């Protein structure tokens, strides 16, 4: 399998809670960031997400999600390294699912952690999203 394009997107959290102080320097905590890696081959896109999809990262996640869905008929989202999804993150998924439906595209979420799966189940999103 050849990868045509690899894109890495870092979401730098703006809130002070997302930073730690070390030796007079401000550093971002690894567990409070989000990283998105996108690969594309033959019109199919794979989005690998790591970290938290919360109030500080959800808008960047949604922006990238909607951009991906505008340019492909099939998007797979690998959630293996996502540790948390807030209500803001759920809204991003809902908006992505709506766009996919309007376009006749497919958005498939897979490798969901137990924690995130419980969030999807408790909120009823398991019935709205395609989760494998």
XYZ file of N, CA, C and O in Angstrom:
528
model
N 0.834 -1.170 0.000
C 0.000 0.000 0.000
C 0.881 1.235 0.000
O 1.753 1.376 0.838
N 0.672 2.107 -0.942
C 1.449 3.333 -0.991
C 0.612 4.485 -0.460
O -0.578 4.571 -0.700
N 1.258 5.333 0.284
C 0.579 6.482 0.858
C 0.858 7.684 -0.018
O 2.002 8.034 -0.266
N -0.206 8.303 -0.488
C -0.049 9.464 -1.343
C 0.263 10.717 -0.536
O 1.042 11.539 -0.951
N -0.370 10.857 0.605
C -0.190 12.073 1.374
C -0.291 11.761 2.856
O -1.165 11.035 3.286
N 0.596 12.315 3.625
C 0.519 12.200 5.072
C 0.538 13.610 5.624
O 1.369 14.421 5.261
N -0.406 13.889 6.480
C -0.530 15.221 7.046
C -0.644 15.067 8.551
O -1.401 14.252 9.041
N 0.118 15.831 9.302
C 0.024 15.817 10.748
C -0.469 17.176 11.201
O 0.046 18.199 10.787
N -1.453 17.159 12.054
C -2.047 18.384 12.556
C -1.949 18.359 14.070
O -2.393 17.417 14.707
N -1.348 19.370 14.646
C -1.267 19.485 16.097
C -2.257 20.538 16.547
O -2.316 21.622 15.990
N -3.011 20.219 17.538
C -3.904 21.207 18.127
C -3.261 21.661 19.425
O -3.087 20.866 20.343
N -2.866 22.897 19.478
C -2.259 23.431 20.684
C -3.363 24.030 21.536
O -4.055 24.950 21.123
N -3.516 23.481 22.719
C -4.592 23.906 23.603
C -4.301 25.299 24.145
O -3.188 25.602 24.524
N -5.319 26.141 24.197
C -5.146 27.529 24.601
C -5.311 27.741 26.107
O -4.800 28.704 26.643
N -6.011 26.862 26.783
C -6.271 27.046 28.206
C -5.042 26.786 29.058
O -4.203 25.963 28.733
N -4.911 27.488 30.183
C -3.771 27.291 31.079
C -3.735 25.878 31.632
O -2.683 25.376 31.959
N -4.883 25.218 31.733
C -4.904 23.851 32.253
C -4.166 22.892 31.328
O -3.805 21.801 31.730
N -3.934 23.301 30.111
C -3.260 22.436 29.154
C -1.751 22.577 29.214
O -1.037 21.966 28.448
N -1.269 23.393 30.128
C 0.163 23.636 30.210
C 0.686 23.306 31.588
O -0.019 23.419 32.581
N 1.940 22.921 31.648
C 2.612 22.692 32.912
C 3.816 23.612 32.985
O 4.351 24.018 31.970
N 4.247 23.947 34.176
C 5.408 24.815 34.344
C 6.575 23.932 34.751
O 6.498 23.157 35.681
N 7.694 24.065 34.048
C 8.872 23.263 34.333
C 10.104 24.135 34.157
O 10.411 24.564 33.054
N 10.812 24.395 35.252
C 12.053 25.165 35.166
C 11.868 26.544 34.549
O 12.720 27.011 33.820
N 10.740 27.194 34.838
C 10.489 28.519 34.298
C 9.963 28.514 32.876
O 9.643 29.542 32.330
N 9.879 27.341 32.252
C 9.369 27.229 30.889
C 7.953 26.670 30.915
O 7.606 25.867 31.771
N 7.169 27.089 29.965
C 5.822 26.559 29.843
C 5.840 25.415 28.841
O 6.343 25.562 27.737
N 5.304 24.264 29.246
C 5.276 23.092 28.377
C 3.872 22.539 28.322
O 3.162 22.524 29.319
N 3.499 22.038 27.153
C 2.194 21.414 26.989
C 2.259 19.996 27.548
O 3.197 19.252 27.285
N 1.245 19.618 28.324
C 1.170 18.255 28.840
C 0.749 17.327 27.706
O -0.154 17.641 26.945
N 1.392 16.171 27.586
C 1.090 15.243 26.508
C -0.329 14.702 26.561
O -0.929 14.433 25.536
N -0.905 14.549 27.766
C -2.239 13.968 27.862
C -3.348 14.984 27.602
O -4.520 14.647 27.640
N -2.994 16.241 27.336
C -4.003 17.263 27.095
C -3.862 17.880 25.711
O -4.236 19.020 25.490
N -3.319 17.130 24.787
C -3.210 17.600 23.413
C -3.932 16.625 22.495
O -4.352 15.560 22.922
N -4.051 17.010 21.276
C -4.652 16.135 20.279
C -3.752 16.170 19.060
O -3.232 17.214 18.684
N -3.564 15.020 18.463
C -2.803 14.927 17.231
C -3.644 14.195 16.206
O -4.298 13.208 16.522
N -3.636 14.702 14.990
C -4.368 14.067 13.893
C -3.376 13.788 12.772
O -2.642 14.676 12.355
N -3.366 12.551 12.318
C -2.560 12.170 11.159
C -3.512 11.669 10.088
O -4.373 10.845 10.361
N -3.348 12.174 8.881
C -4.229 11.801 7.780
C -3.408 11.160 6.679
O -2.376 11.695 6.269
N -3.858 10.003 6.213
C -3.253 9.365 5.044
C -4.341 9.198 3.998
O -5.525 9.094 4.336
N -3.927 9.187 2.754
C -4.886 9.089 1.657
C -4.339 8.151 0.594
O -3.156 8.194 0.266
N -5.229 7.317 0.090
C -4.867 6.445 -1.028
C -6.121 6.162 -1.848
O -7.140 5.732 -1.314
N -6.038 6.430 -3.107
C -7.128 6.154 -4.050
C -8.464 6.743 -3.595
O -9.498 6.092 -3.646
N -8.434 7.974 -3.128
C -9.660 8.648 -2.737
C -10.197 8.284 -1.366
O -11.168 8.857 -0.906
N -9.573 7.328 -0.701
C -9.996 6.946 0.649
C -9.048 7.595 1.649
O -7.841 7.620 1.446
N -9.620 8.111 2.713
C -8.807 8.782 3.717
C -8.914 8.074 5.051
O -9.969 7.563 5.422
N -7.783 8.051 5.755
C -7.705 7.490 7.097
C -7.230 8.603 8.013
O -6.179 9.202 7.783
N -8.018 8.875 9.040
C -7.675 9.885 10.030
C -7.358 9.167 11.336
O -8.225 8.498 11.897
N -6.109 9.281 11.795
C -5.714 8.703 13.079
C -5.675 9.834 14.092
O -4.979 10.824 13.898
N -6.451 9.664 15.155
C -6.570 10.703 16.172
C -5.956 10.186 17.466
O -6.166 9.037 17.847
N -5.197 11.056 18.133
C -4.584 10.707 19.415
C -4.892 11.796 20.428
O -4.957 12.971 20.081
N -5.087 11.394 21.688
C -5.269 12.357 22.764
C -6.713 12.540 23.147
O -7.496 11.605 23.169
N -7.055 13.790 23.448
C -8.389 14.152 23.926
C -9.119 14.989 22.889
O -8.543 15.901 22.320
N -10.399 14.686 22.696
C -11.263 15.539 21.880
C -12.202 16.210 22.875
O -13.214 15.640 23.277
N -11.805 17.400 23.321
C -12.547 18.092 24.370
C -12.784 19.546 23.980
O -12.594 19.917 22.821
N -13.164 20.363 24.926
C -13.525 21.749 24.602
C -12.361 22.531 24.006
O -12.586 23.457 23.232
N -11.130 22.169 24.326
C -9.989 22.906 23.786
C -9.539 22.387 22.420
O -8.846 23.096 21.708
N -9.929 21.182 22.062
C -9.457 20.591 20.802
C -10.574 20.285 19.811
O -10.305 20.032 18.635
N -11.823 20.289 20.259
C -12.935 19.851 19.410
C -13.116 20.698 18.160
O -13.437 20.169 17.097
N -12.927 22.004 18.256
C -13.134 22.847 17.066
C -12.107 22.525 15.989
O -12.445 22.477 14.795
N -10.872 22.280 16.380
C -9.841 21.904 15.401
C -10.131 20.520 14.820
O -9.980 20.292 13.621
N -10.582 19.589 15.685
C -10.950 18.266 15.212
C -12.092 18.362 14.204
O -12.044 17.768 13.130
N -13.136 19.133 14.543
C -14.294 19.262 13.658
C -13.895 19.891 12.322
O -14.340 19.444 11.266
N -13.082 20.923 12.369
C -12.627 21.578 11.140
C -11.954 20.564 10.214
O -12.260 20.480 9.025
N -11.053 19.774 10.770
C -10.350 18.772 9.967
C -11.263 17.651 9.513
O -11.168 17.183 8.382
N -12.178 17.228 10.375
C -13.129 16.178 10.030
C -13.996 16.604 8.845
O -14.152 15.861 7.873
N -14.544 17.809 8.911
C -15.413 18.287 7.839
C -14.638 18.483 6.535
O -15.147 18.172 5.456
N -13.398 18.966 6.628
C -12.563 19.096 5.429
C -12.320 17.737 4.775
O -12.381 17.607 3.549
N -12.056 16.729 5.583
C -11.827 15.384 5.051
C -13.098 14.857 4.386
O -13.043 14.280 3.302
N -14.239 15.058 5.021
C -15.497 14.552 4.479
C -15.922 15.282 3.211
O -16.643 14.722 2.387
N -15.484 16.518 3.042
C -15.790 17.265 1.815
C -15.008 16.726 0.619
O -15.408 16.909 -0.518
N -13.892 16.048 0.903
C -13.004 15.655 -0.188
C -12.892 14.148 -0.404
O -12.033 13.690 -1.151
N -13.757 13.361 0.257
C -13.724 11.912 0.064
C -15.122 11.333 0.267
O -15.955 11.934 0.934
N -15.350 10.164 -0.317
C -16.614 9.466 -0.106
C -16.492 8.411 0.990
O -17.480 7.799 1.369
N -15.267 8.199 1.468
C -15.051 7.184 2.488
C -13.952 7.653 3.436
O -12.799 7.799 3.042
N -14.329 7.903 4.679
C -13.374 8.319 5.705
C -13.404 7.331 6.845
O -14.467 7.019 7.385
N -12.239 6.823 7.191
C -12.099 5.949 8.351
C -11.386 6.746 9.433
O -10.400 7.432 9.154
N -11.884 6.642 10.658
C -11.302 7.359 11.786
C -10.814 6.346 12.803
O -11.609 5.623 13.410
N -9.499 6.281 12.987
C -8.872 5.366 13.939
C -8.788 6.071 15.292
O -8.100 7.072 15.442
N -9.505 5.530 16.272
C -9.604 6.155 17.594
C -8.828 5.391 18.664
O -9.074 5.575 19.855
N -7.903 4.550 18.242
C -7.176 3.691 19.183
C -6.499 4.476 20.307
O -6.423 4.007 21.441
N -6.029 5.678 20.011
C -5.282 6.443 21.014
C -6.045 7.664 21.525
O -5.459 8.580 22.084
N -7.366 7.653 21.345
C -8.189 8.728 21.901
C -8.602 8.310 23.310
O -9.182 7.250 23.505
N -8.307 9.156 24.283
C -8.564 8.803 25.676
C -9.847 9.404 26.229
O -10.351 8.955 27.257
N -10.404 10.424 25.537
C -11.592 11.079 26.064
C -12.291 11.858 24.952
O -11.634 12.449 24.089
N -13.623 11.872 24.993
C -14.430 12.691 24.084
C -15.462 13.429 24.932
O -16.257 12.800 25.632
N -15.441 14.762 24.878
C -16.402 15.574 25.625
C -17.645 15.830 24.777
O -17.719 15.402 23.616
N -18.584 16.574 25.327
C -19.789 16.921 24.571
C -19.430 17.750 23.336
O -20.080 17.619 22.294
N -18.404 18.559 23.428
C -17.955 19.329 22.257
C -17.425 18.385 21.177
O -17.654 18.599 19.988
N -16.740 17.339 21.585
C -16.255 16.336 20.636
C -17.403 15.556 20.012
O -17.391 15.260 18.819
N -18.414 15.242 20.823
C -19.589 14.539 20.301
C -20.298 15.392 19.249
O -20.737 14.877 18.223
N -20.378 16.692 19.505
C -21.000 17.595 18.533
C -20.232 17.562 17.212
O -20.826 17.547 16.132
N -18.902 17.506 17.284
C -18.083 17.435 16.072
C -18.394 16.157 15.294
O -18.538 16.192 14.064
N -18.502 15.028 15.995
C -18.854 13.770 15.330
C -20.239 13.852 14.705
O -20.455 13.365 13.593
N -21.196 14.448 15.418
C -22.552 14.580 14.901
C -22.564 15.423 13.624
O -23.184 15.044 12.630
N -21.847 16.541 13.634
C -21.780 17.386 12.444
C -21.094 16.663 11.285
O -21.493 16.813 10.130
N -20.087 15.857 11.599
C -19.437 15.053 10.570
C -20.380 14.018 9.983
O -20.444 13.828 8.764
N -21.155 13.360 10.841
C -22.105 12.344 10.372
C -23.184 12.976 9.508
O -23.585 12.410 8.483
N -23.654 14.160 9.905
C -24.655 14.866 9.100
C -24.111 15.211 7.715
O -24.805 15.024 6.706
N -22.879 15.716 7.665
C -22.272 16.055 6.374
C -22.086 14.809 5.519
O -22.393 14.814 4.327
N -21.613 13.732 6.131
C -21.437 12.479 5.391
C -22.772 12.014 4.812
O -22.841 11.601 3.647
N -23.832 12.104 5.596
C -25.154 11.700 5.130
C -25.640 12.543 3.959
O -26.170 12.016 2.982
N -25.449 13.852 4.057
C -25.869 14.745 2.968
C -25.097 14.470 1.679
O -25.650 14.571 0.594
N -23.833 14.112 1.809
C -22.986 13.863 0.643
C -23.079 12.426 0.143
O -22.519 12.098 -0.889
N -23.710 11.552 0.894
C -23.741 10.143 0.528
C -22.396 9.482 0.786
O -22.067 8.457 0.195
N -21.627 10.069 1.691
C -20.300 9.546 2.040
C -20.417 8.618 3.247
O -21.447 8.577 3.925
N -19.350 7.911 3.503
C -19.310 6.979 4.627
C -18.241 7.426 5.611
O -17.099 7.688 5.232
N -18.615 7.535 6.885
C -17.689 7.864 7.960
C -17.702 6.691 8.932
O -18.725 6.410 9.555
N -16.579 5.995 9.029
C -16.482 4.800 9.863
C -15.463 5.050 10.968
O -14.329 5.441 10.700
N -15.880 4.806 12.194
C -15.017 4.971 13.361
C -14.632 3.586 13.853
O -15.488 2.722 14.001
N -13.335 3.374 14.094
C -12.909 2.052 14.547
C -11.794 2.161 15.574
O -11.275 3.238 15.826
N -11.437 1.023 16.182
C -10.437 0.955 17.257
C -10.796 1.875 18.417
O -9.933 2.541 18.985
N -12.061 1.883 18.788
C -12.526 2.756 19.858
C -12.155 2.155 21.209
O -12.406 0.974 21.454
N -11.583 2.965 22.088
C -11.214 2.494 23.420
C -12.480 2.238 24.242
O -13.555 2.750 23.933
N -12.345 1.465 25.308
C -13.484 1.161 26.172
C -14.093 2.433 26.754
O -15.313 2.565 26.837
N -13.246 3.370 27.163
C -13.727 4.627 27.754
C -14.577 5.410 26.761
O -15.676 5.861 27.084
N -14.079 5.565 25.549
C -14.812 6.311 24.531
C -16.064 5.540 24.100
O -17.119 6.140 23.882
N -15.981 4.224 24.033
C -17.156 3.423 23.683
C -18.263 3.627 24.714
O -19.436 3.758 24.356
N -17.910 3.674 25.994
C -18.916 3.922 27.035
C -19.567 5.291 26.844
O -20.771 5.446 27.034
N -18.773 6.283 26.456
C -19.320 7.623 26.199
C -20.306 7.554 25.037
O -21.411 8.101 25.116
N -19.918 6.883 23.947
C -20.826 6.736 22.799
C -22.103 6.010 23.197
O -23.195 6.372 22.767
N -21.988 4.979 24.018
C -23.162 4.198 24.434
C -24.074 4.992 25.363
O -25.293 5.009 25.181
N -23.500 5.675 26.358
C -24.304 6.423 27.331
C -25.051 7.588 26.687
O -26.133 7.954 27.130
N -24.469 8.157 25.647
C -25.085 9.317 25.002
C -25.988 8.940 23.832
O -26.642 9.805 23.256
N -26.001 7.658 23.462
C -26.809 7.215 22.322
C -26.124 7.415 20.982
O -26.706 7.103 19.954
N -24.891 7.912 20.995
C -24.176 8.129 19.740
C -23.813 6.828 19.050
O -23.569 6.811 17.850
N -23.819 5.742 19.773
C -23.529 4.440 19.179
C -24.576 4.101 18.123
O -24.297 3.371 17.166
N -25.783 4.659 18.266
C -26.852 4.424 17.304
C -26.820 5.397 16.123
O -27.493 5.174 15.123
N -26.065 6.465 16.252
C -25.983 7.492 15.223
C -24.760 7.292 14.328
O -24.834 7.479 13.119
N -23.655 6.911 14.937
C -22.380 6.771 14.227
C -22.174 5.336 13.770
O -22.733 4.405 14.331
N -21.327 5.159 12.759
C -20.919 3.821 12.341
C -19.618 3.508 13.072
O -18.557 4.057 12.766
N -19.730 2.624 14.089
C -18.585 2.260 14.919
C -18.312 0.784 14.724
O -19.195 -0.053 14.910
N -17.098 0.473 14.335
C -16.713 -0.942 14.121
C -15.710 -1.365 15.172
O -14.968 -0.594 15.693
